[in-house]
Coordinates of C-alpha atoms and ligand atoms in Angstrom, one line a residue:
M1 CA 194.1 91.8 78.2
Y2 CA 190.5 91.5 79.2
E3 CA 189.0 94.4 81.2
L4 CA 186.7 94.0 84.2
T5 CA 184.7 97.0 85.5
R6 CA 181.9 97.8 87.9
Y7 CA 179.6 96.5 85.2
S8 CA 181.1 93.0 85.1
Q9 CA 179.0 90.2 86.3
I10 CA 179.8 86.6 87.4
C11 CA 177.4 84.1 85.8
V12 CA 176.9 80.6 87.2
E13 CA 175.2 77.7 85.6
D14 CA 173.6 76.4 88.7
Q15 CA 172.9 77.4 92.3
A16 CA 175.6 75.0 93.7
M17 CA 178.3 77.3 92.2
Q18 CA 176.9 80.4 93.8
S19 CA 178.9 80.3 97.0
V20 CA 182.2 80.4 95.2
A21 CA 180.9 83.1 92.8
N22 CA 180.0 85.1 96.0
W23 CA 183.5 84.6 97.3
L24 CA 185.0 85.9 94.1
K25 CA 182.7 88.9 94.1
D26 CA 183.4 89.7 97.7
E27 CA 187.2 89.4 97.2
I28 CA 187.2 91.7 94.1
D29 CA 185.3 94.2 96.2
R30 CA 187.6 93.8 99.2
L31 CA 190.9 93.8 97.3
F32 CA 190.2 96.4 94.6
A33 CA 187.1 98.2 95.9
I34 CA 185.2 97.3 92.7
T35 CA 181.6 96.7 93.7
T36 CA 179.8 95.3 90.7
K37 CA 176.4 96.7 89.8
S38 CA 173.4 94.5 89.6
I39 CA 172.9 95.1 85.9
G40 CA 175.9 94.4 83.8
Q41 CA 177.6 92.1 81.4
Q42 CA 178.5 88.5 82.0
D43 CA 182.2 88.7 81.9
I44 CA 183.1 85.8 84.3
R45 CA 181.4 82.5 83.6
F46 CA 181.5 79.4 85.7
R47 CA 180.9 76.2 83.7
H48 CA 180.3 72.7 85.0
S49 CA 182.7 70.2 83.4
P50 CA 182.1 66.6 84.5
V51 CA 185.1 65.3 82.6
L52 CA 187.6 67.2 84.7
D53 CA 189.2 65.4 87.6
N54 CA 188.4 66.4 91.2
E55 CA 190.2 69.6 92.1
A56 CA 191.2 70.3 88.5
Y57 CA 190.1 73.5 86.8
K58 CA 190.4 75.3 83.5
L59 CA 190.7 79.0 83.2
R60 CA 190.4 80.7 79.8
V61 CA 190.7 84.4 79.3
D62 CA 190.2 85.8 75.8
H63 CA 188.5 88.7 74.1
T64 CA 185.1 87.1 74.9
G65 CA 185.6 87.1 78.6
I66 CA 186.7 84.8 81.4
E67 CA 185.6 81.2 81.8
I68 CA 186.3 78.9 84.7
E69 CA 185.5 75.2 84.3
S70 CA 185.5 72.5 87.0
N71 CA 183.6 69.5 88.1
G72 CA 182.8 71.1 91.5
N73 CA 183.4 73.9 93.9
A74 CA 187.0 72.9 94.7
G75 CA 188.1 73.7 91.1
F76 CA 186.1 76.9 91.0
V77 CA 187.8 78.2 94.2
Y78 CA 191.2 77.4 92.6
G79 CA 190.3 78.9 89.3
C80 CA 189.2 82.1 91.1
A81 CA 192.4 82.1 93.2
T82 CA 194.5 81.9 90.0
L83 CA 192.4 84.6 88.4
M84 CA 192.9 87.0 91.3
Q85 CA 196.7 86.4 91.1
L86 CA 196.6 87.4 87.5
M87 CA 194.7 90.6 87.9
D88 CA 196.3 94.0 87.4
F89 CA 194.5 97.0 88.8
D90 CA 194.4 100.4 87.1
K91 CA 193.4 102.8 89.9
D92 CA 192.7 105.8 87.7
R93 CA 190.4 103.9 85.4
Q94 CA 188.9 101.7 88.1
T95 CA 189.5 98.8 85.8
L96 CA 191.0 95.3 86.4
Y97 CA 193.0 93.8 83.6
V98 CA 193.5 90.1 83.1
P99 CA 195.9 88.8 80.6
H100 CA 194.7 86.3 77.9
V101 CA 195.6 82.8 79.2
S102 CA 194.5 79.3 78.7
I103 CA 195.3 77.2 81.8
H104 CA 194.5 73.6 82.6
D105 CA 195.7 73.0 86.1
A106 CA 195.4 70.3 88.8
P107 CA 197.2 69.7 92.1
R108 CA 200.2 67.5 92.7
F109 CA 198.9 66.5 96.2
R110 CA 195.3 66.0 97.2
Y111 CA 196.1 67.1 100.8
R112 CA 197.5 70.6 101.1
G113 CA 197.3 71.8 104.7
V114 CA 198.3 74.4 107.3
M115 CA 198.4 73.6 111.0
L116 CA 197.8 76.4 113.4
D117 CA 198.5 76.1 117.1
S118 CA 195.6 77.9 118.9
A119 CA 196.6 76.5 122.3
R120 CA 199.8 78.4 123.1
S121 CA 198.4 81.6 121.7
F122 CA 194.7 82.2 121.2
Q123 CA 193.6 83.7 118.0
P124 CA 190.1 85.2 118.0
I125 CA 187.7 83.8 115.3
S126 CA 188.0 87.0 113.3
E127 CA 191.7 86.3 112.9
I128 CA 191.1 82.6 112.1
K129 CA 188.7 83.7 109.3
R130 CA 191.2 86.1 108.0
L131 CA 193.8 83.4 107.8
L132 CA 191.4 80.9 106.2
N133 CA 190.6 83.4 103.5
L134 CA 194.3 83.9 102.8
L135 CA 194.8 80.2 102.7
A136 CA 192.1 79.9 100.0
H137 CA 194.2 82.2 97.8
Y138 CA 197.0 79.6 97.8
K139 CA 194.7 76.6 97.2
I140 CA 195.2 75.2 100.7
N141 CA 192.4 72.7 101.3
T142 CA 192.9 71.6 104.9
F143 CA 193.1 73.6 108.1
H144 CA 194.5 71.4 110.9
W145 CA 193.5 73.1 114.1
H146 CA 195.6 72.4 117.1
L147 CA 193.1 73.1 119.9
T148 CA 194.6 71.6 123.0
D149 CA 198.0 71.4 124.6
D150 CA 199.8 71.6 128.0
E151 CA 199.3 75.3 128.1
A152 CA 195.6 75.5 127.2
W153 CA 192.4 73.8 126.2
R154 CA 190.5 75.9 123.7
L155 CA 187.4 74.0 122.7
E156 CA 184.1 74.2 124.5
I157 CA 183.1 70.7 125.6
H158 CA 179.5 70.7 127.0
A159 CA 180.1 67.6 129.2
F160 CA 183.2 69.1 130.9
P161 CA 182.8 72.9 131.3
E162 CA 185.9 72.8 133.5
L163 CA 188.1 72.2 130.5
T164 CA 187.5 75.8 129.4
D165 CA 186.6 77.4 132.7
V166 CA 190.0 76.3 134.1
G167 CA 192.0 75.1 131.1
A168 CA 191.6 78.0 128.8
W169 CA 193.2 80.5 131.1
R170 CA 196.6 81.2 132.5
G171 CA 197.6 83.7 135.2
S172 CA 199.3 84.1 138.6
E173 CA 196.0 83.4 140.4
R174 CA 194.9 80.7 138.0
V175 CA 195.4 76.9 138.1
L176 CA 197.6 77.2 134.9
E177 CA 200.7 79.3 135.4
P178 CA 201.6 82.3 133.3
Q179 CA 203.8 81.6 130.3
L180 CA 206.4 83.6 128.4
H181 CA 204.3 86.3 126.9
S182 CA 201.7 86.8 129.6
I183 CA 203.6 86.9 132.9
Q184 CA 201.9 90.0 134.2
R185 CA 198.3 89.3 133.2
D186 CA 195.6 86.8 132.9
Y187 CA 195.6 85.4 129.4
G188 CA 193.3 83.0 127.5
G189 CA 190.1 82.4 125.6
Y190 CA 188.3 79.5 123.9
Y191 CA 186.1 78.7 121.0
T192 CA 182.5 77.9 121.7
Q193 CA 180.9 75.1 119.7
H194 CA 178.8 77.7 118.0
E195 CA 181.9 79.7 116.9
V196 CA 183.5 76.5 115.7
A197 CA 180.5 75.7 113.5
E198 CA 180.8 79.2 112.0
I199 CA 184.5 78.6 111.2
I200 CA 183.7 75.3 109.6
E201 CA 181.1 76.9 107.4
Y202 CA 183.4 79.8 106.5
A203 CA 186.2 77.4 105.6
A204 CA 183.9 75.1 103.6
A205 CA 182.8 78.1 101.4
R206 CA 186.5 78.3 100.4
N207 CA 186.9 74.6 100.0
I208 CA 188.9 74.1 103.2
Q209 CA 188.2 71.2 105.5
V210 CA 188.8 71.8 109.2
I211 CA 190.5 68.9 111.0
P212 CA 190.5 69.3 114.8
E213 CA 193.5 68.1 116.9
I214 CA 193.0 67.0 120.5
D215 CA 196.5 66.2 121.6
V216 CA 196.7 63.0 123.9
P217 CA 198.0 61.3 125.9
G218 CA 201.0 63.7 126.2
H219 CA 200.6 67.4 126.0
S220 CA 197.5 67.0 128.2
R221 CA 198.4 69.2 131.1
A222 CA 195.6 71.7 130.7
A223 CA 193.0 68.9 130.7
I224 CA 194.6 67.1 133.7
K225 CA 194.6 70.3 135.7
S226 CA 191.0 71.0 134.8
L227 CA 189.7 67.6 135.6
P228 CA 191.9 66.2 138.4
H229 CA 189.1 64.0 139.8
L230 CA 189.1 62.1 136.5
L231 CA 192.6 62.4 135.2
V232 CA 195.1 62.5 138.2
D233 CA 196.5 59.1 139.2
K234 CA 197.3 59.8 142.9
E235 CA 199.1 56.5 143.3
D236 CA 201.5 57.2 140.5
S237 CA 205.0 58.1 141.7
S238 CA 206.7 57.9 138.3
S239 CA 209.0 60.8 137.5
Y240 CA 209.5 62.2 134.0
R241 CA 210.2 65.4 132.1
S242 CA 208.4 66.3 128.9
A243 CA 210.1 68.1 126.0
Q244 CA 208.7 71.3 127.4
N245 CA 209.8 70.3 130.9
Y246 CA 206.5 69.3 132.5
C247 CA 206.3 66.4 135.0
D248 CA 202.5 66.2 135.0
N249 CA 201.2 66.3 131.5
V250 CA 200.4 62.7 130.4
L251 CA 197.1 61.0 130.7
S252 CA 197.2 57.7 132.6
P253 CA 196.0 54.6 130.7
G254 CA 195.5 52.9 134.2
L255 CA 192.6 55.2 135.2
P256 CA 188.9 54.6 134.3
G257 CA 188.5 58.4 134.2
T258 CA 190.9 58.7 131.3
Y259 CA 188.6 56.6 129.1
Q260 CA 185.5 58.5 130.3
F261 CA 187.2 61.7 129.4
L262 CA 188.5 60.5 126.0
D263 CA 185.2 58.9 124.9
T264 CA 183.1 61.9 125.9
V265 CA 185.4 64.5 124.4
F266 CA 185.7 62.6 121.1
E267 CA 182.0 62.1 120.9
E268 CA 181.4 65.8 121.1
V269 CA 184.3 66.6 118.7
A270 CA 183.0 64.0 116.2
A271 CA 179.5 65.5 116.3
L272 CA 180.9 69.1 115.8
F273 CA 183.4 68.6 113.0
P274 CA 182.0 67.1 109.7
S275 CA 185.5 66.2 108.6
P276 CA 186.0 62.4 108.4
F277 CA 189.3 62.9 110.2
I278 CA 190.3 63.6 113.8
H279 CA 193.9 64.2 114.8
I280 CA 194.8 62.9 118.2
G281 CA 198.4 64.1 118.6
A282 CA 200.2 61.2 120.2
D283 CA 203.5 63.1 120.1
Q284 CA 206.3 63.5 122.7
V285 CA 205.2 61.2 125.5
P286 CA 208.3 61.3 127.7
V287 CA 210.4 58.4 128.9
G288 CA 209.5 57.3 132.4
V289 CA 205.8 57.7 132.4
W290 CA 203.5 55.1 134.0
S291 CA 206.5 53.1 135.3
D292 CA 205.6 53.6 139.0
S293 CA 201.8 53.5 138.8
P294 CA 200.1 50.5 140.5
S295 CA 197.0 50.9 138.2
C296 CA 199.3 50.9 135.1
H297 CA 201.1 47.8 136.3
A298 CA 197.8 46.1 136.8
L299 CA 196.8 46.9 133.3
M300 CA 200.1 45.7 131.9
A301 CA 199.7 42.4 133.8
E302 CA 196.1 42.0 132.5
H303 CA 197.2 42.4 128.9
G304 CA 200.7 40.8 129.1
Y305 CA 202.6 44.0 128.3
H306 CA 206.2 44.1 129.3
N307 CA 207.0 47.8 129.0
P308 CA 205.0 50.7 130.3
K309 CA 205.4 52.3 126.9
D310 CA 203.1 49.5 125.5
L311 CA 200.3 51.3 127.3
Q312 CA 200.5 54.1 124.9
G313 CA 199.5 51.7 122.1
H314 CA 196.8 50.4 124.3
L315 CA 195.3 53.8 124.8
L316 CA 195.7 54.8 121.2
R317 CA 194.0 51.7 120.0
H318 CA 191.1 52.5 122.4
V319 CA 190.9 56.0 120.8
E320 CA 191.1 54.6 117.3
D321 CA 188.3 52.1 117.9
K322 CA 186.2 54.9 119.5
L323 CA 186.8 57.1 116.5
K324 CA 185.9 54.3 114.1
S325 CA 182.6 53.8 116.0
L326 CA 182.0 57.5 115.4
G327 CA 182.7 57.2 111.7
K328 CA 186.1 58.9 111.9
R329 CA 189.6 58.1 110.8
M330 CA 192.4 58.7 113.3
L331 CA 195.4 60.9 112.5
G332 CA 198.5 61.1 114.6
W333 CA 202.0 62.4 114.8
E334 CA 204.7 59.9 113.7
E335 CA 206.4 58.6 116.8
G336 CA 207.7 55.2 117.9
N337 CA 204.5 54.6 119.9
L338 CA 202.1 55.2 117.1
V339 CA 203.4 53.4 114.0
N340 CA 202.8 49.7 114.3
K341 CA 200.8 50.2 117.5
V342 CA 197.6 51.2 115.7
S343 CA 195.9 49.9 112.5
K344 CA 197.0 50.9 109.0
D345 CA 193.8 53.0 108.8
T346 CA 195.5 55.7 110.9
I347 CA 197.1 58.4 108.9
V348 CA 200.6 59.3 110.0
Y349 CA 201.9 62.9 110.1
S350 CA 205.6 62.9 109.9
W351 CA 207.3 65.8 111.7
L352 CA 210.6 64.5 112.8
S353 CA 212.2 63.7 109.4
E354 CA 211.6 62.5 105.8
E355 CA 213.0 59.1 106.8
A356 CA 210.2 58.8 109.3
A357 CA 207.7 59.4 106.5
I358 CA 209.3 56.9 104.3
N359 CA 209.4 54.2 107.0
S360 CA 205.8 54.8 107.9
A361 CA 204.8 54.6 104.2
K362 CA 206.8 51.4 103.7
L363 CA 204.9 49.9 106.6
G364 CA 201.7 50.6 104.8
Y365 CA 200.5 53.8 106.4
D366 CA 199.2 56.8 104.5
V367 CA 201.3 59.8 105.3
I368 CA 201.1 63.5 105.4
L369 CA 204.5 65.3 105.2
Q370 CA 205.3 68.0 107.7
P371 CA 209.0 67.8 108.3
G372 CA 209.9 70.5 110.8
Q373 CA 213.2 71.2 109.1
S374 CA 211.3 72.7 106.1
T375 CA 207.7 73.4 107.1
Y376 CA 207.7 74.8 110.6
L377 CA 207.0 78.4 110.1
D378 CA 207.8 79.3 113.7
M379 CA 211.4 78.8 112.7
A380 CA 213.4 81.9 112.2
Q381 CA 213.9 83.1 108.6
D382 CA 217.5 84.0 108.9
D383 CA 220.4 83.9 111.5
N384 CA 220.2 87.5 112.5
V385 CA 220.0 87.7 116.3
N386 CA 217.1 90.1 116.0
E387 CA 215.1 87.9 113.7
P388 CA 211.9 86.6 115.3
G389 CA 211.4 82.9 115.6
V390 CA 213.3 79.9 116.9
H391 CA 215.9 77.7 115.3
S392 CA 215.1 74.3 117.0
A393 CA 214.4 72.5 113.8
N394 CA 216.2 74.7 111.3
T395 CA 216.6 78.2 110.0
I396 CA 214.1 78.3 107.1
T397 CA 214.8 81.1 104.6
L398 CA 212.3 81.7 101.8
E399 CA 214.6 80.0 99.5
K400 CA 214.9 76.9 101.7
A401 CA 211.1 76.8 102.1
Y402 CA 210.8 76.9 98.3
H403 CA 213.4 74.3 97.7
Y404 CA 211.8 71.7 99.9
E405 CA 211.1 68.8 97.6
P406 CA 209.1 66.1 99.3
L407 CA 210.8 62.7 99.4
A408 CA 213.5 63.9 97.0
Q409 CA 215.7 60.9 97.9
L410 CA 213.2 58.5 96.4
H411 CA 213.1 57.5 92.7
P412 CA 210.2 59.3 91.0
D413 CA 208.5 56.0 90.3
D414 CA 209.0 54.5 93.8
P415 CA 205.6 53.0 94.7
V416 CA 206.0 54.2 98.3
K417 CA 205.2 57.7 97.0
K418 CA 201.6 56.6 96.4
R419 CA 201.2 56.5 100.2
I420 CA 202.0 60.2 100.5
L421 CA 198.7 62.0 100.6
G422 CA 200.2 65.4 100.8
M423 CA 202.0 68.0 102.9
Q424 CA 201.4 70.8 105.2
A425 CA 203.1 73.8 106.9
A426 CA 202.7 74.2 110.6
I427 CA 203.0 77.1 113.0
W428 CA 203.5 76.7 116.8
T429 CA 202.6 79.9 118.6
E430 CA 204.1 80.3 122.1
R431 CA 206.1 83.2 120.8
I432 CA 203.6 84.3 118.1
T433 CA 201.3 86.5 120.0
S434 CA 199.9 89.0 117.5
P435 CA 198.4 88.9 114.1
E436 CA 201.4 90.9 112.8
T437 CA 203.9 88.3 114.0
L438 CA 201.7 85.5 112.6
D439 CA 201.7 87.3 109.2
Y440 CA 205.5 87.9 109.4
M441 CA 206.3 84.2 110.1
M442 CA 203.8 82.9 107.5
F443 CA 204.3 85.2 104.6
P444 CA 205.8 84.9 102.1
R445 CA 207.1 81.4 103.1
L446 CA 203.7 79.9 102.9
T447 CA 203.4 80.9 99.3
A448 CA 206.6 78.9 98.6
L449 CA 205.3 75.8 100.4
A450 CA 201.9 76.1 98.8
E451 CA 203.5 76.1 95.4
T452 CA 205.3 72.9 96.3
A453 CA 202.1 71.3 97.5
W454 CA 200.4 72.2 94.3
S455 CA 203.1 71.9 91.6
T456 CA 205.4 69.1 90.6
N457 CA 209.1 69.8 90.8
N458 CA 209.6 70.1 87.0
H459 CA 207.2 73.0 87.1
K460 CA 209.1 74.8 89.8
D461 CA 211.7 77.5 89.4
Y462 CA 212.9 79.8 92.2
R463 CA 213.7 82.7 89.9
A464 CA 210.3 82.5 88.3
F465 CA 208.7 82.3 91.8
L466 CA 210.6 85.4 92.9
S467 CA 209.5 87.4 89.9
R468 CA 205.8 86.3 90.5
L469 CA 206.2 87.1 94.2
K470 CA 207.5 90.5 93.5
R471 CA 204.3 91.3 91.6
H472 CA 202.2 89.4 94.2
L473 CA 203.3 91.5 97.1
S474 CA 200.9 94.3 96.1
L475 CA 198.0 91.9 96.7
L476 CA 199.4 91.1 100.2
D477 CA 199.8 94.8 100.8
R478 CA 196.1 95.4 99.8
Q479 CA 195.2 93.0 102.6
R480 CA 197.7 94.6 105.1
V481 CA 199.5 91.3 105.5
K482 CA 202.7 92.2 107.4
Y483 CA 205.0 89.8 105.6
K484 CA 208.7 89.6 105.9
H485 CA 209.9 91.7 102.9
P486 CA 211.9 89.5 100.6
W487 CA 213.9 92.5 99.4
P488 CA 214.4 94.8 102.3
T489 CA 217.2 96.7 100.5
G490 CA 214.7 97.5 97.8
Q491 CA 217.0 96.1 95.2
G492 CA 214.5 93.8 93.7
I493 CA 215.3 90.3 92.7
Q494 CA 219.0 90.9 92.4
G495 CA 219.1 92.0 96.0
A496 CA 217.4 88.8 97.1
Q497 CA 219.8 86.6 95.2
Y498 CA 222.8 88.3 96.7
Q499 CA 221.5 87.8 100.2
T500 CA 220.6 84.2 99.7
Q501 CA 223.9 83.4 98.1
R502 CA 225.8 84.8 101.0
Q503 CA 224.0 82.7 103.6
Ligands
LIG601 C1 205.4 68.3 117.2 O1 206.1 69.2 116.7 N1 205.5 68.0 118.5 C2 204.4 67.6 116.4

């Protein structure tokens, strides 16, 4: 064991490493109340190692101290995350113990994400930061931020203040109606561009890129209600019902205002978010849209389209070209009207099934895996009637989350696998209205999914995970994370196995 005390120092080779060293110092202070003195001994050393791959790191702990090697800040963050998971705190002696180890580690997937729906429920930026900091502990490198939906628009757009003046609020006297959890009161909020910049900087210090999602052309009710002069097609008498039962939530490809809206919004979004990627949703456009709109029929005639659904490809290609002109790559949910309707530069997020991912990859698209059956953390964690969460995609126990093996049906050497850039967990929040519920739905299942995103299957073992988790819960406790306890009977690992076998 190596001992760290208040006299331990973190020593960096150059200034570029300092932000990660500061993170480690702040976390040791926050988690263990060990504030290091300014004079001390150089116990933790960061070393630049240009021969290591991107995101790889080495962590060595021996009697001389702790050394983390990496070729850049990503590896330093991961080395620190592992180091913190290894620490044991002796309260009486105010000392941290770290076992002697020699680790050479690198991720399985280059993309390891979490999607948070901030449209249905609004999380203040303090809560977003708390979540980002937790994600860094599990080597998640992408925060996919779902900022707009039918129920709200959460991002300040300078050109259209109505989007947040109107679209960020629900209530009985508001344009947008109350929803499940806020029938009796006005509810809402939005992120200013200044706050978003703060979030991006905070995330970057933890090696997390922030990808915004502006969900179009479906799931656009909040925008349509905010900007009716641009986005309502008065001549359109089509009738449809969206998955969430709306009949007025789809942008019209036949209106000039739609393109003015899209171009202006994406210009501001592209300027605000440094990520080279922008997610444009493209999911759940209902059957029946645009079929009785004279302007949509005129557009179909102009381009020789035979089916109103072809207009979705038309609109998405417009967005793709616009994003390319802004230096951004388009990302969208896998649906029939995305794949093969846009160029192969678009990255497909598969949410419906693994087959959808494989089919998209076979067509030549890069793919991110987010199968709802295994990665939707708003799904209930067991079948108890009192258990929070929904069951629409699945019931996802901790064990099921852990056993998700991406594309298990493919041969390990199948070249299609090269198109899979990574995977992510997602959380939809209509029913997740407090930080405590968010914690409960995310933890510890996120630790299981994060392990799959990082480690290849031959390095995974559920029993070993549970024994590490048992120890790890104290770190979550220190942060007051209100996780679902894996062993509510207090019987330890045996209890957990009995429960999971019975399901
Ligand atoms: C989705 O769950 N509609 C992407």
